[in-house]
Tab-separated table of C-alpha atoms in Angstrom:
chain	number	residue	atom	x	y	z
A	2	MET	CA	34.441	121.441	106.211
A	3	ARG	CA	33.656	125.301	107.495
A	4	LYS	CA	36.460	126.785	109.700
A	5	ARG	CA	36.945	130.303	110.890
A	6	ILE	CA	40.339	131.677	111.089
A	7	ALA	CA	41.953	134.678	112.782
A	8	VAL	CA	44.654	136.135	110.813
A	9	LEU	CA	47.125	137.942	112.656
A	10	LYS	CA	49.885	139.273	109.870
A	11	GLY	CA	51.373	141.255	112.457
A	12	ASP	CA	54.959	143.405	111.231
A	13	GLY	CA	57.632	143.309	109.065
A	14	ILE	CA	57.334	140.664	106.509
A	15	GLY	CA	54.470	139.267	108.575
A	16	PRO	CA	51.605	140.062	105.838
A	17	GLU	CA	53.487	139.023	103.191
A	18	ILE	CA	54.403	135.606	103.954
A	19	VAL	CA	50.926	134.969	105.686
A	20	GLY	CA	49.336	136.422	102.424
A	21	GLU	CA	51.013	133.529	100.523
A	22	ALA	CA	50.029	130.921	103.346
A	23	LEU	CA	46.177	132.100	102.764
A	24	LYS	CA	46.388	131.585	99.071
A	25	VAL	CA	47.448	128.161	99.678
A	26	LEU	CA	44.869	127.670	101.881
A	27	GLU	CA	42.218	128.846	99.338
A	28	ALA	CA	43.782	126.093	97.027
A	29	VAL	CA	43.520	123.396	99.285
A	30	ALA	CA	39.622	124.644	99.919
A	31	VAL	CA	39.267	124.785	96.277
A	32	ALA	CA	40.844	120.904	95.863
A	33	TYR	CA	38.947	119.445	98.685
A	34	GLY	CA	35.762	121.307	98.609
A	35	HIS	CA	36.272	123.204	101.948
A	36	HIS	CA	35.499	126.630	103.194
A	37	PHE	CA	37.774	129.038	105.186
A	38	ALA	CA	36.794	132.011	106.715
A	39	TYR	CA	39.206	134.811	107.379
A	40	GLN	CA	38.918	137.685	110.268
A	41	ASP	CA	42.049	140.197	110.047
A	42	LEU	CA	43.072	141.288	113.769
A	43	ASP	CA	46.039	143.448	114.863
A	44	ILE	CA	49.138	141.919	117.501
A	45	GLY	CA	52.338	143.529	117.929
A	46	GLY	CA	53.836	146.622	116.516
A	47	CYS	CA	50.738	147.390	114.236
A	48	ALA	CA	48.641	146.999	117.190
A	49	ILE	CA	50.771	149.207	119.280
A	50	ASP	CA	50.633	152.243	116.087
A	51	LYS	CA	46.781	151.829	116.297
A	52	THR	CA	45.480	151.140	119.942
A	53	GLY	CA	48.511	151.881	121.893
A	54	VAL	CA	48.840	148.357	123.253
A	55	PRO	CA	50.487	145.185	121.607
A	56	LEU	CA	47.424	142.763	122.204
A	57	PRO	CA	43.972	144.681	121.858
A	58	ARG	CA	40.856	142.853	123.361
A	59	GLU	CA	39.292	142.483	120.224
A	60	THR	CA	42.456	140.472	118.983
A	61	ILE	CA	42.059	138.175	121.931
A	62	ASP	CA	38.434	137.636	121.436
A	63	GLY	CA	38.527	137.103	117.721
A	64	CYS	CA	41.295	134.676	118.358
A	65	LEU	CA	39.273	132.454	120.682
A	66	ALA	CA	35.808	132.808	118.610
A	67	ALA	CA	38.128	131.314	115.458
A	68	ASP	CA	38.637	127.467	115.343
A	69	SER	CA	42.443	128.365	115.070
A	70	THR	CA	44.852	131.408	114.442
A	71	LEU	CA	47.356	131.908	111.767
A	72	LEU	CA	50.217	134.456	113.036
A	73	GLY	CA	53.086	135.974	110.703
A	74	ALA	CA	55.822	138.106	113.076
A	75	VAL	CA	55.732	140.697	115.683
A	76	GLY	CA	58.509	143.406	116.429
A	77	GLY	CA	60.943	145.473	114.598
A	78	PRO	CA	63.490	148.262	115.625
A	79	LYS	CA	60.549	150.888	115.283
A	80	TRP	CA	58.994	150.011	118.537
A	81	ASP	CA	62.404	149.390	120.273
A	82	SER	CA	61.774	152.204	122.500
A	83	VAL	CA	58.262	151.339	123.898
A	84	PRO	CA	58.396	150.571	127.467
A	85	GLY	CA	58.816	146.836	127.952
A	86	ASP	CA	55.463	146.206	129.232
A	87	ARG	CA	54.191	147.371	126.397
A	88	ARG	CA	56.706	145.875	123.608
A	89	PRO	CA	55.389	144.158	120.424
A	90	GLU	CA	56.752	140.607	121.927
A	91	LYS	CA	54.195	141.030	125.013
A	92	GLY	CA	51.304	140.530	122.339
A	93	LEU	CA	52.679	137.222	121.563
A	94	LEU	CA	53.025	136.018	125.388
A	95	GLY	CA	49.715	137.561	126.261
A	96	ILE	CA	47.930	135.669	123.334
A	97	ARG	CA	49.478	132.135	124.159
A	98	SER	CA	48.471	133.007	127.523
A	99	ALA	CA	44.925	134.150	126.801
A	100	MET	CA	44.149	130.930	124.656
A	101	GLY	CA	45.714	128.718	127.044
A	102	LEU	CA	48.402	127.432	124.611
A	103	PHE	CA	51.035	125.307	126.881
A	104	ALA	CA	52.423	123.464	124.002
A	105	ASN	CA	54.556	124.641	121.210
A	106	LEU	CA	55.754	122.065	118.597
A	107	ARG	CA	58.728	122.863	116.264
A	108	PRO	CA	59.372	120.124	114.012
A	109	ALA	CA	63.330	119.899	112.678
A	110	LYS	CA	63.204	118.479	109.565
A	111	LEU	CA	65.559	119.039	106.652
A	112	PHE	CA	64.361	118.632	103.011
A	113	PRO	CA	66.728	116.537	101.076
A	114	GLN	CA	66.786	119.283	98.287
A	115	LEU	CA	68.155	121.450	101.068
A	116	ALA	CA	70.812	119.003	102.170
A	117	ALA	CA	73.855	121.516	100.812
A	118	ALA	CA	72.458	124.311	102.807
A	119	SER	CA	73.081	122.729	105.968
A	120	PRO	CA	75.794	124.294	108.009
A	121	LEU	CA	76.644	120.678	109.521
A	122	ARG	CA	79.090	118.468	107.607
A	123	ALA	CA	77.453	116.370	105.064
A	124	ASP	CA	78.317	113.169	106.742
A	125	ILE	CA	76.424	114.157	109.858
A	126	VAL	CA	73.763	115.367	107.140
A	127	ALA	CA	73.325	112.107	105.340
A	128	ARG	CA	72.285	110.444	109.276
A	129	GLY	CA	69.287	112.596	108.344
A	130	ILE	CA	67.675	115.232	110.504
A	131	ASP	CA	63.858	114.736	111.539
A	132	PHE	CA	62.646	115.458	115.205
A	133	LEU	CA	60.313	117.506	116.891
A	134	VAL	CA	61.069	119.829	119.682
A	135	VAL	CA	57.999	120.060	122.105
A	136	ARG	CA	58.521	123.234	124.354
A	137	GLU	CA	56.472	124.506	127.585
A	138	LEU	CA	54.919	127.653	126.137
A	139	ILE	CA	53.216	129.671	128.996
A	140	GLY	CA	55.288	129.266	132.450
A	141	GLY	CA	58.680	129.268	133.584
A	142	VAL	CA	60.957	132.425	133.576
A	143	TYR	CA	59.224	134.087	130.691
A	144	PHE	CA	55.882	134.096	132.893
A	145	GLY	CA	57.701	134.400	136.681
A	146	GLU	CA	58.410	137.500	138.678
A	147	HIS	CA	60.633	140.172	137.060
A	148	LYS	CA	61.840	142.662	139.112
A	149	THR	CA	64.823	145.485	139.151
A	150	GLU	CA	65.245	146.902	142.435
A	151	THR	CA	67.916	149.098	143.968
A	152	ILE	CA	70.406	147.081	146.773
A	153	ASN	CA	73.564	149.230	148.242
A	154	SER	CA	73.136	151.533	145.879
A	155	GLU	CA	73.372	149.473	142.628
A	156	ARG	CA	70.655	147.660	140.587
A	157	VAL	CA	69.983	144.157	141.307
A	158	ALA	CA	67.747	142.298	138.464
A	159	THR	CA	65.920	139.152	139.695
A	160	ASP	CA	63.615	136.929	137.172
A	161	VAL	CA	61.590	133.922	138.509
A	162	MET	CA	61.609	130.742	137.017
A	163	PRO	CA	58.235	128.925	138.363
A	164	TYR	CA	57.004	125.465	137.462
A	165	ALA	CA	54.129	123.391	139.143
A	166	GLU	CA	54.246	119.829	138.772
A	167	HIS	CA	50.428	120.288	136.908
A	168	GLU	CA	52.176	122.128	134.158
A	169	ILE	CA	55.126	119.948	133.777
A	170	GLU	CA	52.938	116.568	133.481
A	171	ARG	CA	50.867	117.965	130.806
A	172	ILE	CA	53.589	119.132	128.691
A	173	LEU	CA	55.531	115.838	129.239
A	174	ARG	CA	52.178	113.870	128.296
A	175	VAL	CA	52.179	115.812	125.038
A	176	GLY	CA	55.845	114.791	124.282
A	177	PHE	CA	55.053	110.823	125.282
A	178	GLU	CA	51.894	110.873	123.211
A	179	THR	CA	53.792	112.461	120.186
A	180	ALA	CA	56.688	110.091	120.657
A	181	LYS	CA	54.045	107.381	120.202
A	182	LYS	CA	53.055	108.276	116.964
A	183	ARG	CA	56.577	108.789	115.785
A	184	ARG	CA	59.674	106.556	116.499
A	185	SER	CA	59.010	106.100	120.278
A	186	ARG	CA	62.270	107.901	121.974
A	187	MET	CA	62.052	110.770	124.167
A	188	THR	CA	64.830	113.105	125.307
A	189	VAL	CA	63.749	115.301	128.163
A	190	VAL	CA	66.441	118.385	128.424
A	191	ASP	CA	66.769	120.086	131.478
A	192	LYS	CA	69.533	121.444	133.889
A	193	ALA	CA	69.026	119.293	136.729
A	194	ASN	CA	72.764	119.510	138.264
A	195	VAL	CA	71.713	122.967	138.809
A	196	LEU	CA	67.939	123.907	139.124
A	197	ASP	CA	65.365	122.614	141.206
A	198	THR	CA	63.052	123.128	138.614
A	199	SER	CA	64.749	120.765	136.575
A	200	ARG	CA	64.972	118.305	139.450
A	201	LEU	CA	61.177	118.191	139.347
A	202	TRP	CA	61.076	117.992	135.681
A	203	ARG	CA	62.820	114.667	135.951
A	204	ALA	CA	60.711	113.657	138.931
A	205	VAL	CA	57.591	113.838	137.244
A	206	ALA	CA	59.180	112.545	134.230
A	207	ALA	CA	60.202	109.142	135.953
A	208	ARG	CA	56.706	108.913	137.300
A	209	MET	CA	54.962	109.146	134.158
A	210	ALA	CA	57.544	106.847	131.970
A	211	ALA	CA	55.490	103.839	133.957
A	212	GLU	CA	52.661	104.763	131.875
A	213	TYR	CA	54.469	104.717	128.424
A	214	PRO	CA	56.798	101.615	128.636
A	215	ASP	CA	57.049	101.453	124.989
A	216	VAL	CA	58.806	105.319	125.042
A	217	ALA	CA	62.562	104.958	125.424
A	218	LEU	CA	62.998	107.784	127.657
A	219	ASN	CA	66.484	109.707	128.508
A	220	TYR	CA	67.930	112.918	129.870
A	221	LEU	CA	70.303	115.119	128.956
A	222	TYR	CA	71.711	118.743	130.272
A	223	VAL	CA	70.565	121.814	127.961
A	224	ASP	CA	74.357	122.598	127.376
A	225	ASN	CA	75.181	119.067	126.391
A	226	ALA	CA	72.061	119.184	124.048
A	227	SER	CA	73.216	122.057	122.417
A	228	MET	CA	76.396	120.457	121.155
A	229	GLN	CA	74.632	117.145	120.371
A	230	LEU	CA	72.224	118.811	118.119
A	231	VAL	CA	75.170	119.797	116.036
A	232	ARG	CA	76.947	116.846	116.644
A	233	ASP	CA	74.441	114.065	116.080
A	234	PRO	CA	70.982	115.152	115.148
A	235	ALA	CA	70.029	111.800	114.020
A	236	GLN	CA	69.648	110.605	117.645
A	237	PHE	CA	66.595	112.745	118.467
A	238	ASP	CA	63.327	111.691	117.788
A	239	VAL	CA	61.318	113.949	120.427
A	240	ILE	CA	62.688	116.738	122.509
A	241	VAL	CA	60.658	118.077	125.569
A	242	THR	CA	61.844	121.239	127.654
A	243	GLU	CA	60.873	124.027	129.761
A	244	ASN	CA	60.139	127.500	127.981
A	245	MET	CA	63.470	129.105	127.598
A	246	PHE	CA	65.825	126.327	127.116
A	247	GLY	CA	62.973	125.093	124.308
A	248	ASP	CA	63.208	128.778	122.851
A	249	ILE	CA	66.762	128.549	122.687
A	250	LEU	CA	66.947	124.810	121.258
A	251	SER	CA	64.417	125.221	118.425
A	252	ASP	CA	66.328	128.003	117.212
A	253	GLU	CA	69.523	126.049	117.062
A	254	ALA	CA	67.357	123.347	115.511
A	255	SER	CA	66.265	125.714	112.778
A	256	MET	CA	69.499	126.535	111.231
A	257	ILE	CA	70.929	122.781	110.971
A	258	THR	CA	68.114	122.143	108.731
A	259	GLY	CA	69.030	124.966	105.823
A	260	SER	CA	66.983	127.995	106.500
A	261	ILE	CA	65.018	128.982	109.684
A	262	GLY	CA	62.662	130.410	106.997
A	263	MET	CA	61.307	126.973	106.530
A	264	ILE	CA	60.689	125.880	109.860
A	265	PRO	CA	56.588	125.976	110.953
A	266	SER	CA	55.333	125.830	114.541
A	267	ALA	CA	52.480	124.785	116.477
A	268	SER	CA	51.175	126.115	119.766
A	269	LEU	CA	48.469	123.702	121.025
A	270	GLY	CA	46.252	123.581	124.373
A	271	ALA	CA	43.800	121.474	125.979
A	272	GLY	CA	41.401	121.402	122.895
A	273	THR	CA	41.539	121.557	119.105
A	274	ARG	CA	42.158	125.563	118.997
A	275	GLY	CA	45.973	126.050	118.337
A	276	LEU	CA	48.129	129.235	117.031
A	277	TYR	CA	50.125	128.492	114.226
A	278	GLU	CA	53.158	130.588	113.182
A	279	PRO	CA	56.653	130.281	111.250
A	280	ILE	CA	59.830	130.384	114.036
A	281	HIS	CA	61.378	133.194	112.308
A	282	GLY	CA	60.889	136.934	113.113
A	283	SER	CA	59.374	139.827	111.442
A	284	ALA	CA	62.828	140.505	109.284
A	285	PRO	CA	62.064	144.765	108.756
A	286	ASP	CA	65.212	144.926	106.541
A	287	ILE	CA	63.535	143.050	103.815
A	288	ALA	CA	59.807	144.082	104.443
A	289	GLY	CA	57.824	144.664	101.338
A	290	LYS	CA	60.352	143.862	99.038
A	291	ASP	CA	59.109	140.202	97.980
A	292	LEU	CA	62.137	138.569	99.126
A	293	ALA	CA	60.765	136.868	102.205
A	294	ASN	CA	60.823	132.670	102.275
A	295	PRO	CA	56.911	132.182	102.891
A	296	VAL	CA	57.233	128.384	103.194
A	297	GLY	CA	57.407	128.194	107.001
A	298	THR	CA	54.096	129.965	107.370
A	299	ILE	CA	52.560	127.944	104.717
A	300	LEU	CA	53.809	124.368	106.445
A	301	SER	CA	52.545	126.232	109.794
A	302	ALA	CA	49.183	126.585	107.703
A	303	ALA	CA	49.563	122.935	106.993
A	304	MET	CA	50.087	121.990	110.843
A	305	MET	CA	46.696	123.835	111.264
A	306	LEU	CA	44.923	121.388	108.918
A	307	LYS	CA	46.328	118.526	110.469
A	308	TYR	CA	46.314	119.705	114.138
A	309	SER	CA	43.221	121.769	114.496
A	310	PHE	CA	41.136	120.712	111.871
A	311	GLY	CA	41.910	116.781	111.623
A	312	LEU	CA	42.426	117.379	107.731
A	313	THR	CA	45.533	115.151	107.721
A	314	LYS	CA	45.079	114.410	103.429
A	315	GLU	CA	45.136	118.255	102.510
A	316	SER	CA	48.060	119.074	105.100
A	317	GLU	CA	49.764	116.143	103.451
A	318	ALA	CA	49.188	117.575	99.992
A	319	ILE	CA	50.767	121.214	100.717
A	320	GLU	CA	53.808	119.480	102.661
A	321	ALA	CA	53.965	117.519	99.171
A	322	ALA	CA	53.322	120.727	97.174
A	323	VAL	CA	55.958	122.079	98.888
A	324	ASN	CA	58.683	119.359	98.150
A	325	SER	CA	57.678	119.424	94.285
A	326	VAL	CA	58.677	123.256	94.079
A	327	LEU	CA	62.229	122.507	95.839
A	328	GLU	CA	62.207	119.132	93.654
A	329	GLN	CA	61.796	122.065	90.558
A	330	GLY	CA	64.777	123.922	92.019
A	331	LEU	CA	63.213	126.866	93.223
A	332	ARG	CA	64.513	128.843	96.144
A	333	THR	CA	63.743	132.145	97.830
A	334	GLY	CA	67.174	134.253	98.513
A	335	ASP	CA	67.529	132.594	102.073
A	336	MET	CA	68.063	129.075	100.565
A	337	MET	CA	69.179	130.055	97.004
A	338	SER	CA	72.335	127.768	95.800
A	339	GLU	CA	74.017	127.222	92.689
A	340	GLY	CA	71.829	125.472	89.964
A	341	CYS	CA	68.682	126.396	91.056
A	342	THR	CA	65.824	129.475	90.429
A	343	LEU	CA	65.809	132.476	92.540
A	344	VAL	CA	62.280	133.391	93.092
A	345	GLY	CA	60.304	136.158	95.247
A	346	CYS	CA	57.950	135.593	98.410
A	347	ARG	CA	55.061	135.942	95.921
A	348	ALA	CA	56.180	133.627	92.994
A	349	MET	CA	57.092	130.860	95.714
A	350	GLY	CA	53.637	130.782	97.118
A	351	ASP	CA	52.047	130.899	93.463
A	352	ALA	CA	54.315	127.905	92.507
A	353	ILE	CA	53.056	125.718	95.857
A	354	CYS	CA	49.253	126.476	94.969
A	355	ALA	CA	49.773	125.425	91.369
A	356	ALA	CA	51.358	121.960	92.916
A	357	ILE	CA	48.486	121.596	94.895
A	358	GLY	CA	46.098	122.386	91.929
């Protein structure tokens, strides 16, 4: 198989973690006879430094021409004073919109070797943590109208959360279809006791449920869902929710699995092209020090092989390699525990490559 991959290393630790993911992809290519071609493109702060904007036209065109895209991280204090419409994060929102990526899939799975690193009680962890957050990605309050105006001599800020029925239906369908391939349970998270948008989400979900009689559907208010994630995460299989709620809940979910550095994500649209990235930030305080955890990015590359390229066996080989390395006791600093061996970003990538080979 020959595939073209757009590479957006971004800011902070982005170049380091993406570099290790590319090494792993090359190990897969050698082991399974594939060829991956890469194109480096700029996004976020590094793009601002070079072009004055966080998402140059060249980057958009390159991602649209590629078979899929691998992203590191964007942002950092260096660009805190940049006007809001040109901040590094605008590049991330922009590329998602330009690629039509409306569904973000974030697995929350606890590797058994990291059970002690979870902040939850041992009896809760023992019941298992393995669920998927399906987040609507290009609608809602992040993409609605934003304005600040002066009314009666004081500033008043307004952020609008719009959702059209077709936007809700397409993300719910991703949730239903994904639940069918897992344990056939789906939870819609909303705030239907307050928000009209949430009441529309529930109405669409109830209508679609008739198409999926084998999927058990239930609803939770977002405040209750945030509590249930730490009280009993084993109850969840697939969680589907709107953009802002999904942003918050998926970050919470990442922490109960032991380390945010372990969690990958996939952003998908109507076709096979996707955007794959770890869920953590750019961590500028450790950038360039060989301290970053590359596993989230490496597992994001594994998701790319599975969801965009249909290479399930190769994707599972990466996951097995990560599991093998953890079983050997190798740990980066963010997940270090007594009796394990501390390694840096490059050494972790090398170990995973060796486990594939």
